[in-house]
Coordinates of C-alpha atoms in Angstrom, one line a residue:
Chain A
Q13 CA 0.0 0.0 0.0
E14 CA 1.5 3.2 -1.1
S15 CA 1.5 5.9 1.4
H16 CA 2.0 9.5 0.8
A17 CA 3.6 9.7 4.2
V18 CA 6.3 7.2 3.6
G19 CA 9.6 8.2 5.2
K20 CA 8.2 11.3 6.8
R21 CA 10.0 12.7 9.9
P22 CA 8.5 15.0 12.4
H23 CA 9.7 18.6 13.0
N24 CA 9.7 18.0 16.7
P25 CA 11.9 15.2 17.8
T26 CA 9.6 14.3 20.7
D27 CA 7.1 13.3 18.0
L28 CA 9.4 10.7 16.6
V29 CA 8.0 7.2 16.6
E30 CA 10.1 5.0 18.9
E31 CA 12.2 2.1 17.7
G32 CA 10.5 -1.1 18.7
D33 CA 7.0 0.4 18.4
L34 CA 4.5 -1.8 16.6
L35 CA 2.7 -0.9 13.4
L36 CA -0.8 -2.4 12.9
T37 CA -2.6 -2.4 9.6
L38 CA -6.3 -2.3 10.0
N39 CA -9.1 -2.5 7.4
I40 CA -12.2 -0.7 8.6
F41 CA -15.2 -1.6 6.5
Y42 CA -18.0 0.8 5.7
P43 CA -21.4 -0.3 7.0
V44 CA -23.5 -1.6 4.2
I45 CA -25.3 1.3 2.7
F46 CA -25.7 0.3 -0.9
Q47 CA -26.8 -3.1 -2.0
K48 CA -24.2 -3.1 -4.7
H49 CA -21.5 -3.2 -2.0
K50 CA -22.9 -6.3 -0.3
D51 CA -20.4 -8.6 -1.8
H52 CA -17.3 -6.4 -2.0
K53 CA -17.6 -4.1 1.0
P54 CA -15.6 -1.0 0.6
Y55 CA -13.1 -0.3 3.3
Q56 CA -10.4 2.1 4.3
T57 CA -7.0 1.0 5.4
V58 CA -5.4 2.6 8.4
L59 CA -2.0 2.3 10.0
V60 CA -1.9 2.7 13.8
L61 CA 0.9 2.5 16.3
G62 CA 0.9 0.0 19.1
S63 CA 1.5 2.7 21.6
Q64 CA -1.6 4.7 20.6
K65 CA -4.8 4.7 22.5
L66 CA -7.9 3.2 21.1
T67 CA -9.6 6.6 21.3
E68 CA -7.1 8.0 18.8
L69 CA -8.3 5.5 16.3
R70 CA -11.9 6.1 17.2
D71 CA -11.5 9.8 16.5
S72 CA -9.9 9.2 13.2
I73 CA -12.7 7.0 11.8
S74 CA -14.8 9.1 9.4
C75 CA -18.2 7.8 8.8
V76 CA -21.1 9.5 7.1
S77 CA -23.5 8.6 9.9
D78 CA -21.6 11.0 12.1
L79 CA -22.6 13.8 9.9
Q80 CA -26.3 13.1 9.8
I81 CA -28.6 15.9 10.8
G82 CA -31.8 14.7 12.3
G83 CA -35.1 16.4 11.6
E84 CA -37.6 17.6 9.1
F85 CA -36.9 21.1 7.8
S86 CA -39.3 21.9 5.0
S87 CA -40.8 24.8 6.9
Q88 CA -37.5 26.2 8.0
P89 CA -34.8 25.3 5.6
D90 CA -32.4 27.9 6.9
Q91 CA -32.5 26.5 10.4
A92 CA -30.9 23.1 10.0
P93 CA -29.4 22.6 13.4
E94 CA -25.8 23.4 14.2
H95 CA -25.1 20.1 15.7
I96 CA -24.4 17.0 13.6
S97 CA -24.9 13.5 15.0
K98 CA -21.3 13.2 15.9
D99 CA -21.7 16.0 18.4
L100 CA -24.9 14.7 19.8
Y101 CA -24.3 11.0 20.1
K102 CA -20.8 10.5 21.3
S103 CA -21.0 7.0 22.5
A104 CA -19.0 4.3 20.7
F105 CA -17.2 1.1 21.4
F106 CA -14.7 -1.3 20.0
Y107 CA -15.1 -5.0 20.5
F108 CA -12.0 -7.1 20.6
E109 CA -11.7 -10.6 22.0
G110 CA -14.6 -10.6 24.3
I111 CA -14.1 -7.1 25.7
F112 CA -16.1 -4.0 24.8
Y113 CA -14.0 -0.9 25.0
N114 CA -16.5 1.9 25.5
D115 CA -15.7 5.6 24.9
K116 CA -16.3 7.3 28.3
R117 CA -14.5 10.5 27.8
Y118 CA -17.6 12.7 27.8
P119 CA -20.5 12.8 30.2
E120 CA -22.9 12.1 27.3
C121 CA -21.2 8.9 26.5
R122 CA -23.2 5.8 27.3
D123 CA -22.3 2.2 27.5
L124 CA -23.7 1.0 24.2
S125 CA -22.4 -2.5 24.9
R126 CA -24.6 -3.0 27.9
T127 CA -27.5 -4.3 26.0
I128 CA -25.3 -6.9 24.3
I129 CA -23.7 -8.0 27.6
E130 CA -27.1 -8.3 29.3
W131 CA -28.4 -10.3 26.4
S132 CA -25.4 -12.6 26.5
E133 CA -25.8 -13.1 30.2
S134 CA -29.5 -13.6 30.2
H135 CA -29.2 -17.2 29.0
D136 CA -26.4 -19.6 28.4
R137 CA -25.6 -18.5 24.9
G138 CA -22.0 -19.7 24.8
Y139 CA -20.3 -16.4 24.5
G140 CA -18.4 -16.6 27.8
N141 CA -17.7 -13.7 29.9
L142 CA -18.1 -10.4 28.0
Q143 CA -16.6 -7.4 29.7
S144 CA -17.0 -3.7 29.4
V145 CA -14.1 -1.3 30.0
K146 CA -13.1 2.2 29.1
M147 CA -11.7 2.8 25.7
E148 CA -9.5 5.7 26.8
D149 CA -7.5 3.5 29.2
Y150 CA -6.1 1.2 26.7
T151 CA -3.5 1.2 23.9
F152 CA -3.2 -1.3 21.1
N153 CA -0.2 -2.8 22.9
D154 CA -2.5 -3.8 25.7
L155 CA -4.8 -5.9 23.5
S156 CA -4.7 -9.6 22.5
L157 CA -5.6 -9.7 18.9
K158 CA -6.1 -12.1 16.1
I159 CA -4.9 -11.2 12.6
G160 CA -7.6 -11.6 10.1
F161 CA -10.4 -12.0 12.6
P162 CA -13.4 -9.6 12.3
Y163 CA -13.9 -7.2 15.2
V164 CA -16.4 -4.4 15.5
F165 CA -16.5 -0.7 15.9
C166 CA -20.0 0.6 16.8
H167 CA -21.1 4.2 17.0
Q168 CA -24.2 6.3 16.7
G169 CA -26.1 3.5 18.5
N170 CA -26.3 1.2 15.6
C171 CA -23.8 2.1 13.0
E172 CA -21.4 -0.9 12.9
H173 CA -18.1 -1.3 11.2
I174 CA -16.2 -4.5 10.8
I175 CA -12.5 -4.1 11.7
I176 CA -9.9 -6.6 10.5
I177 CA -6.3 -6.4 11.4
T178 CA -4.3 -7.6 8.4
D179 CA -0.8 -7.1 9.6
I180 CA 1.3 -6.4 12.7
R181 CA 5.0 -5.7 12.5
L182 CA 7.8 -3.7 14.0
V183 CA 8.1 -0.2 12.8
H184 CA 10.7 0.3 10.1
H185 CA 13.2 3.0 9.1
D186 CA 11.3 3.6 5.9
D187 CA 8.0 4.1 7.6
C188 CA 6.5 7.5 8.4
L189 CA 8.0 8.3 11.8
D190 CA 5.9 11.3 12.8
R191 CA 3.6 10.3 15.6
N192 CA 1.2 13.1 14.8
L193 CA 0.3 11.6 11.5
Y194 CA -1.0 8.4 13.1
P195 CA -3.6 6.8 12.7
L196 CA -2.5 7.1 9.1
L197 CA -5.0 6.6 6.3
V198 CA -3.3 4.8 3.5
K199 CA -6.2 3.5 1.4
K200 CA -9.8 4.6 0.9
H201 CA -12.6 3.4 -1.1
W202 CA -14.1 6.1 -3.3
L203 CA -17.8 6.3 -3.3
C204 CA -19.9 7.7 -6.1
T205 CA -21.7 10.8 -4.9
R206 CA -25.4 11.2 -5.5
K207 CA -26.0 14.3 -7.6
C208 CA -28.9 16.7 -7.6
F209 CA -31.8 15.5 -9.7
V210 CA -32.2 18.9 -11.4
C211 CA -28.8 20.1 -12.3
K212 CA -27.0 16.7 -12.1
M213 CA -23.9 18.7 -11.3
Y214 CA -23.7 19.3 -7.6
T215 CA -23.8 16.8 -4.8
A216 CA -27.2 16.4 -3.2
R217 CA -27.7 18.2 0.1
W218 CA -31.4 17.7 0.5
V219 CA -33.8 14.8 0.2
T220 CA -37.5 15.1 0.0
N221 CA -40.4 12.7 0.6
K222 CA -44.0 13.0 -0.5
D223 CA -43.0 15.9 -2.6
S224 CA -45.8 17.1 -4.9
L225 CA -43.2 19.0 -6.9
A226 CA -40.8 16.2 -7.4
P227 CA -41.0 13.4 -10.0
E228 CA -39.7 10.6 -7.7
D229 CA -39.8 9.7 -4.0
P230 CA -37.3 10.1 -2.5
C231 CA -35.8 12.9 -4.6
F232 CA -32.4 14.5 -4.1
F233 CA -31.5 18.1 -4.6
C234 CA -28.5 20.4 -4.2
D235 CA -29.1 23.4 -2.0
V236 CA -29.7 25.9 -4.8
C237 CA -32.1 23.8 -6.9
F238 CA -33.9 22.7 -3.7
R239 CA -34.7 26.3 -2.7
M240 CA -35.5 27.5 -6.2
L241 CA -38.0 24.7 -6.7
H242 CA -39.7 24.6 -3.3
Y243 CA -39.7 28.2 -2.1
D244 CA -40.8 31.5 -3.7
A245 CA -38.8 34.7 -3.7
E246 CA -40.1 35.5 -0.2
G247 CA -39.1 32.2 1.1
N248 CA -42.6 30.8 1.4
K249 CA -43.0 27.1 1.1
L250 CA -44.6 26.0 -2.2
G251 CA -46.5 22.8 -2.4
E252 CA -46.5 19.9 0.0
F253 CA -43.3 18.0 0.9
L254 CA -41.1 16.8 3.6
A255 CA -37.4 17.8 3.5
Y256 CA -34.4 16.4 5.3
P257 CA -30.8 17.4 5.1
Y258 CA -28.9 14.8 3.2
V259 CA -25.2 13.9 3.7
D260 CA -23.8 11.9 0.9
P261 CA -21.5 9.0 1.8
G262 CA -19.0 10.2 -0.8
I263 CA -18.4 13.4 1.2
F264 CA -15.1 12.0 2.4
N265 CA -13.7 11.4 -1.1
Chain B
S27 CA -3.3 -15.2 -7.4
A28 CA 0.0 -16.5 -8.4
V29 CA 2.4 -14.8 -10.8
P30 CA 2.6 -17.1 -13.8
G31 CA 5.9 -18.8 -14.3
L32 CA 7.4 -17.3 -11.2
Q33 CA 7.7 -20.4 -9.2
A34 CA 9.0 -22.3 -12.2
D35 CA 11.7 -19.8 -12.8
C36 CA 12.8 -19.7 -9.2
E37 CA 12.8 -23.4 -8.9
E38 CA 14.8 -23.7 -12.0
L39 CA 17.5 -21.4 -10.7
L40 CA 17.6 -23.0 -7.3
G41 CA 17.7 -26.4 -9.0
A42 CA 20.7 -25.3 -11.1
F43 CA 22.4 -24.1 -8.0
Q44 CA 21.8 -27.4 -6.3
Q45 CA 23.2 -29.2 -9.3
A46 CA 26.3 -27.1 -9.1
D47 CA 26.8 -28.7 -5.7
T48 CA 28.4 -25.6 -4.0
V49 CA 27.3 -22.8 -1.7
R50 CA 29.6 -20.2 -3.1
F51 CA 28.0 -17.0 -4.0
E52 CA 30.0 -16.4 -7.1
R53 CA 28.6 -19.6 -8.6
F54 CA 25.1 -18.4 -7.8
A55 CA 25.9 -15.0 -9.3
E56 CA 27.0 -16.7 -12.5
L57 CA 23.8 -18.7 -12.7
W58 CA 21.8 -15.5 -12.0
R59 CA 23.6 -13.5 -14.7
E60 CA 23.3 -16.3 -17.2
R61 CA 19.6 -16.1 -16.9
R62 CA 19.4 -12.4 -16.6
F63 CA 17.2 -13.0 -13.7
H64 CA 16.8 -9.4 -12.8
T65 CA 14.5 -9.1 -15.8
I66 CA 11.9 -10.9 -13.7
F67 CA 10.7 -7.5 -12.6
Y68 CA 10.2 -6.1 -16.1
G69 CA 6.8 -6.0 -17.6
R70 CA 4.9 -4.3 -14.9
I71 CA 5.0 -0.6 -15.5
R72 CA 2.5 0.9 -13.2
A73 CA 3.7 1.4 -9.7
L74 CA 0.8 -0.4 -8.0
E75 CA 1.4 -3.6 -10.1
R76 CA 5.1 -3.3 -9.7
N77 CA 4.7 -3.3 -5.9
K78 CA 2.4 -6.3 -6.1
L79 CA 4.7 -8.3 -8.3
T80 CA 7.7 -7.5 -6.2
K81 CA 5.9 -8.4 -3.0
K82 CA 4.8 -11.7 -4.4
T83 CA 8.3 -12.5 -5.8
L84 CA 9.9 -11.9 -2.4
E85 CA 7.2 -13.8 -0.7
L86 CA 7.8 -16.8 -2.9
A87 CA 11.6 -16.7 -2.6
Q88 CA 11.4 -16.3 1.2
Q89 CA 9.7 -19.6 1.5
Y90 CA 12.7 -21.5 0.3
F91 CA 14.9 -19.8 2.9
L92 CA 13.3 -21.7 5.8
P93 CA 13.1 -25.3 6.7
P94 CA 12.2 -28.0 5.5
Y95 CA 14.5 -27.2 2.6
T96 CA 18.0 -28.5 2.4
F97 CA 21.0 -26.4 3.5
Q98 CA 22.1 -25.8 0.0
I99 CA 18.6 -24.7 -1.1
R100 CA 18.4 -22.4 1.8
V101 CA 21.7 -20.8 1.0
G102 CA 20.5 -20.5 -2.6
A103 CA 17.3 -18.9 -1.3
L104 CA 19.3 -16.4 0.7
Y105 CA 21.3 -15.5 -2.4
L106 CA 18.1 -15.3 -4.4
L107 CA 16.5 -13.0 -1.9
Y108 CA 19.6 -10.8 -2.0
G109 CA 19.5 -10.7 -5.8
L110 CA 15.8 -9.9 -5.9
Y111 CA 15.9 -7.3 -3.2
S112 CA 18.8 -5.5 -4.8
T113 CA 17.5 -5.6 -8.4
Q114 CA 13.8 -4.7 -7.7
L115 CA 12.5 -1.6 -9.3
C116 CA 10.3 -0.3 -6.5
Q117 CA 11.2 2.8 -4.7
P118 CA 11.2 2.6 -1.7
K119 CA 12.2 -1.0 -1.8
Q120 CA 9.7 -3.8 -0.9
K121 CA 10.9 -5.6 2.2
I122 CA 11.4 -9.3 3.0
R123 CA 9.0 -10.5 5.6
I124 CA 10.3 -12.5 8.5
A125 CA 7.8 -13.8 11.0
L126 CA 8.4 -13.9 14.7
K127 CA 8.3 -17.6 14.8
D128 CA 10.9 -18.0 12.2
W129 CA 13.5 -15.6 13.6
P130 CA 15.2 -18.0 16.0
E131 CA 15.7 -20.5 13.2
I132 CA 17.2 -17.9 11.0
Q133 CA 19.6 -16.8 13.7
R134 CA 20.6 -20.5 14.1
F135 CA 21.1 -20.6 10.3
Q136 CA 23.3 -17.6 10.4
Q137 CA 25.4 -19.0 13.2
D138 CA 25.7 -22.3 11.2
L139 CA 27.0 -20.3 8.2
I140 CA 29.7 -18.6 10.3
D141 CA 30.6 -21.8 12.1
S142 CA 31.0 -23.7 8.8
Q143 CA 33.1 -20.8 7.4
H144 CA 30.7 -20.0 4.6
Y145 CA 31.6 -16.4 5.0
D146 CA 30.2 -15.3 1.7
A147 CA 26.7 -16.4 2.7
A148 CA 27.1 -14.9 6.2
Y149 CA 28.2 -11.7 4.6
I150 CA 25.2 -11.6 2.2
F151 CA 22.9 -12.0 5.1
R152 CA 24.6 -9.3 7.1
T153 CA 24.4 -7.0 4.1
L154 CA 20.7 -7.5 3.9
R155 CA 20.3 -6.7 7.5
L156 CA 22.3 -3.6 7.3
A157 CA 20.3 -2.5 4.3
R158 CA 17.2 -2.9 6.5
A159 CA 15.7 -5.3 4.0
F160 CA 13.5 -7.0 6.5
H161 CA 10.2 -6.4 8.0
F162 CA 9.8 -8.2 11.3
T163 CA 6.2 -9.3 11.3
A164 CA 3.8 -11.2 13.4
M165 CA 2.6 -13.5 10.6
P166 CA 4.6 -14.6 7.5
K167 CA 2.1 -13.8 4.9
L168 CA 0.5 -10.5 4.4
L169 CA -3.3 -10.9 4.5
N170 CA -5.1 -9.8 1.5
Y171 CA -8.8 -9.3 1.9
R172 CA -9.7 -8.4 -1.6
T173 CA -12.2 -10.9 -2.9
K174 CA -11.3 -11.8 -6.5
K175 CA -13.5 -9.9 -8.8
K176 CA -13.2 -12.4 -11.5
I177 CA -12.0 -15.9 -11.2
Q178 CA -9.8 -16.3 -14.2
E179 CA -10.5 -19.6 -15.8
N180 CA -8.3 -20.3 -18.8
E181 CA -10.6 -21.9 -21.3
F182 CA -8.5 -23.9 -23.5
K183 CA -9.8 -25.5 -26.6
E184 CA -10.9 -29.0 -26.0
E185 CA -8.7 -30.2 -28.8
F186 CA -5.6 -28.7 -27.2
K187 CA -6.1 -30.5 -24.0
D188 CA -4.6 -33.9 -23.4
P189 CA -7.5 -36.1 -22.6
S190 CA -7.1 -36.8 -18.9
N191 CA -6.7 -40.5 -18.7
R192 CA -6.9 -41.5 -15.1
V193 CA -6.5 -45.1 -15.8
N194 CA -3.2 -44.5 -17.5
T195 CA -1.9 -42.2 -14.8
L196 CA -2.6 -44.9 -12.3
I197 CA -1.4 -47.9 -14.3
T198 CA 1.7 -46.4 -15.9
N199 CA 4.3 -48.2 -17.9
D200 CA 6.5 -48.2 -14.9
V201 CA 3.9 -49.7 -12.7
L202 CA 3.2 -52.4 -15.3
E203 CA 6.9 -53.2 -15.6
E204 CA 7.2 -53.4 -11.8
L205 CA 4.2 -55.6 -11.6
M206 CA 5.7 -57.8 -14.3
N207 CA 8.9 -58.1 -12.4
I208 CA 7.2 -58.9 -9.2
H209 CA 5.0 -61.4 -10.9
D210 CA 8.0 -63.2 -12.4
H211 CA 9.7 -63.2 -9.2
Y212 CA 6.7 -64.6 -7.5
Q213 CA 6.4 -67.4 -10.0
K214 CA 10.1 -68.2 -9.6
M215 CA 9.7 -68.3 -5.8
K216 CA 6.7 -70.7 -6.2
C217 CA 8.9 -72.9 -8.4
V218 CA 11.7 -73.0 -5.9
I219 CA 9.5 -74.2 -3.1
S220 CA 7.6 -76.7 -5.3
A221 CA 8.3 -80.3 -5.8
D222 CA 8.8 -80.0 -9.6
K223 CA 11.2 -77.1 -10.0
S224 CA 10.1 -76.3 -13.5
Q225 CA 6.6 -75.3 -12.5
P226 CA 4.7 -74.2 -9.4
D227 CA 2.5 -76.7 -7.5
K228 CA -1.1 -76.7 -8.4
A229 CA -1.9 -75.9 -4.8
L230 CA 0.0 -72.6 -5.1
S231 CA -2.0 -71.5 -8.0
L232 CA -3.9 -68.6 -6.3
I233 CA -3.9 -65.9 -8.9
K234 CA -4.4 -65.7 -12.7
D235 CA -1.0 -66.2 -14.3
D236 CA -1.6 -63.8 -17.0
F237 CA -3.1 -61.1 -14.8
V238 CA -0.4 -58.5 -15.6
V239 CA -0.9 -59.0 -19.4
T240 CA -4.6 -58.8 -19.0
L241 CA -4.2 -55.6 -17.0
K242 CA -2.1 -54.1 -19.7
D243 CA -4.6 -55.0 -22.4
I244 CA -7.4 -53.5 -20.4
T245 CA -5.6 -50.2 -20.0
L246 CA -4.7 -50.2 -23.7
E247 CA -8.3 -50.9 -24.6
H248 CA -9.4 -48.0 -22.4
Q249 CA -6.9 -45.7 -24.0
E250 CA -8.1 -46.7 -27.5
W251 CA -11.7 -46.2 -26.6
Q252 CA -10.9 -42.7 -25.2
Q253 CA -9.1 -41.8 -28.4
N254 CA -11.9 -43.0 -30.6
R255 CA -14.3 -40.9 -28.5
M256 CA -12.1 -37.9 -28.9
K257 CA -12.1 -38.4 -32.7
L258 CA -15.9 -38.7 -32.7
F259 CA -16.1 -35.5 -30.7
Q260 CA -13.9 -33.7 -33.1
N261 CA -15.8 -35.0 -36.1
A262 CA -19.0 -33.9 -34.7
K263 CA -17.6 -30.4 -34.2
E264 CA -16.5 -30.2 -37.8
T265 CA -19.8 -31.1 -39.3
D266 CA -22.5 -28.6 -39.8
E267 CA -23.5 -27.2 -36.4
K268 CA -27.1 -26.6 -37.5
S269 CA -27.8 -30.2 -38.4
N270 CA -29.9 -32.3 -36.1
K271 CA -27.5 -33.4 -33.4
K272 CA -29.6 -36.1 -32.0
E273 CA -27.8 -38.9 -33.8
E274 CA -24.4 -37.6 -33.1
G275 CA -25.5 -37.0 -29.6
T276 CA -26.2 -40.6 -29.0
M277 CA -22.8 -41.6 -30.5
L278 CA -20.9 -39.3 -28.3
E279 CA -22.5 -40.3 -25.1
S280 CA -20.4 -42.6 -23.1
E281 CA -21.3 -46.2 -22.7
G282 CA -22.3 -45.5 -19.2
S283 CA -25.1 -43.2 -20.2
E284 CA -26.3 -45.6 -22.9
R285 CA -28.0 -47.5 -20.1
A286 CA -29.5 -44.3 -18.9
N287 CA -30.8 -43.6 -22.4
A288 CA -32.3 -47.0 -22.6
L289 CA -34.1 -46.6 -19.4
A290 CA -35.3 -43.2 -20.5
R291 CA -36.7 -44.6 -23.7
I292 CA -38.6 -47.4 -21.8
K293 CA -40.0 -44.8 -19.4
Y294 CA -41.1 -42.6 -22.3
R295 CA -42.8 -45.4 -24.0
S296 CA -44.7 -46.6 -21.0
Y297 CA -45.7 -43.2 -19.7
S298 CA -46.7 -41.7 -23.0
A299 CA -49.6 -44.0 -23.1
V300 CA -52.1 -42.4 -20.8
V301 CA -55.2 -44.3 -20.1
E302 CA -58.2 -42.2 -20.8
A303 CA -60.5 -41.8 -18.0
S304 CA -64.1 -43.0 -18.5
K305 CA -66.8 -40.5 -19.4
S306 CA -68.1 -40.3 -15.9
R307 CA -64.7 -39.2 -14.8
R308 CA -63.7 -37.0 -17.6
H309 CA -63.0 -34.1 -15.3
R310 CA -60.3 -36.2 -13.8
Q311 CA -58.2 -36.9 -16.8
V312 CA -54.8 -38.0 -16.0
K313 CA -52.2 -35.4 -16.8
L314 CA -49.0 -36.4 -18.2
E315 CA -46.1 -34.9 -16.3
S316 CA -42.7 -35.1 -18.0
S317 CA -39.8 -35.8 -15.7
E318 CA -37.7 -33.5 -17.8
S319 CA -39.8 -30.5 -17.2
G320 CA -38.8 -28.2 -14.5
T321 CA -42.3 -27.3 -13.6
S322 CA -42.8 -30.3 -11.5
C323 CA -40.2 -29.2 -9.1
G324 CA -41.3 -27.1 -6.2
K325 CA -44.9 -28.0 -6.4
S326 CA -46.7 -28.6 -3.2
P327 CA -47.0 -32.3 -2.3
S328 CA -50.7 -32.4 -2.5
R329 CA -50.7 -31.1 -6.1
S330 CA -48.1 -33.5 -7.3
K331 CA -50.1 -36.4 -5.9
K332 CA -53.0 -35.3 -8.0
N333 CA -51.0 -35.0 -11.2
S334 CA -49.4 -38.3 -10.8
R335 CA -47.0 -39.4 -13.4
R336 CA -48.2 -42.9 -13.4
P337 CA -51.1 -43.5 -15.6
Q338 CA -53.9 -44.4 -13.3
P339 CA -56.5 -46.9 -14.3
A340 CA -59.9 -45.6 -13.8
R341 CA -60.4 -46.5 -10.2
R342 CA -63.6 -47.4 -8.8
R343 CA -64.3 -44.6 -6.5
D344 CA -68.0 -45.0 -6.6
S345 CA -67.9 -46.8 -3.3
L346 CA -66.5 -43.8 -1.6
Q347 CA -69.0 -41.4 -3.0

């Protein structure tokens, strides 16, 4: 995997990756959004240092579900809320080898794994003793891991990503040795962006349902076309429709 | 997905080195240069493919560096790795993977080299280490999770293929010769312990005397049959494709399926005659279901009982009514 950061050295010597540190290669799969991806799930490849905390990886994972804006805004299109889901729903966990590592850095964080643990303990389901600990207390060096075995990252309550570790090795002279650049994204699947139905040029930012003015349901619009079609010069709502802010998965391309 | 020809080339070079019966690097270098082995990396121009090719080449060569290969092969593999690592076209260079579990063995190997005064090999290894040619990894092979988009099946023309003859691969000429020898020896042994030294006792006659000859004849017969079949197949292809193929079809079918055909014909004859139900039961005409049709599959059991394949004689149901 070609990396743009190959051989990079930090400006600050304290940011130098130590000799003997481990380099893990992780494939983080996107949750299935499109049916066409069912058989060949797109993934991104990330390099992470053994000495890094799990929370550092968690913060680096970019998923479109974090950017969702909840709510129907046909009556007040200018007032889409400031907060995206990432800010509202901060809970997340990793699951490795029978242990759930829950993000507990913020007061809003909840233990998402509790439901699973309770379910597992309610009957003898053969899953052994599942535990729940704090994500921020552990580094990758602390974990027991299997290479090639699927693990899980869960956030936003039900957005699940499979994580597979494909390689673990000692860090090498030719690697990027700037700590600040890790976790390092080396490979990313490019997703097709959904374009506005009207202009077919810009990425869709709105989606409408039950739209009397639209030819299909759901129908996607860019911001400009959306407003031009659905509102008059004074900003009054024309026709009947429901409108939701839309974040395209390809936004991270 | 293997690189075509890579293994063959590497094994040829290592084989030649083994033949040379030496572990001197200069001999290996001669063999390498004779073959212009560095050109193994040519042909992949794009960086991504070049990386993949180089990785696979190093991965393949690395396998010969470890047990259970002989000492000479392992030294050859070391030289091969050195050659491949040095002549690769990737920048930065692709590394040689050494798994944690293999490292102690390699250290032992290095010590062996020094102890046996194979200083050229030891020097080569040291050079690789100083060049930072190794990645020290948890697992020997790098995992690749790309599912193959297309499984490449090379479709060769049927005529190009050597007809696979399992009988001949089992009963080879060598096997037959060996059997013959054993058989003769056996006969001789029987004579030695018999009363009449010129022939074995009748009591010892436990197998057919000509069994090896018979075996040979059977395999020859099989081979001829197969060749005839191939010829028929080829002839059929050459004739007009549009013509009715039924006749040729039956010729081509193997003898095993002749029986199946005969059975099918009998069935067809017996089931094509459907007994017509009497007038009083004309709403219950027996329907002929063909076993070839796919429609009978997946029907609910109750329906299939009704449309029974067997022609049913008009049964006396009056008593039930």
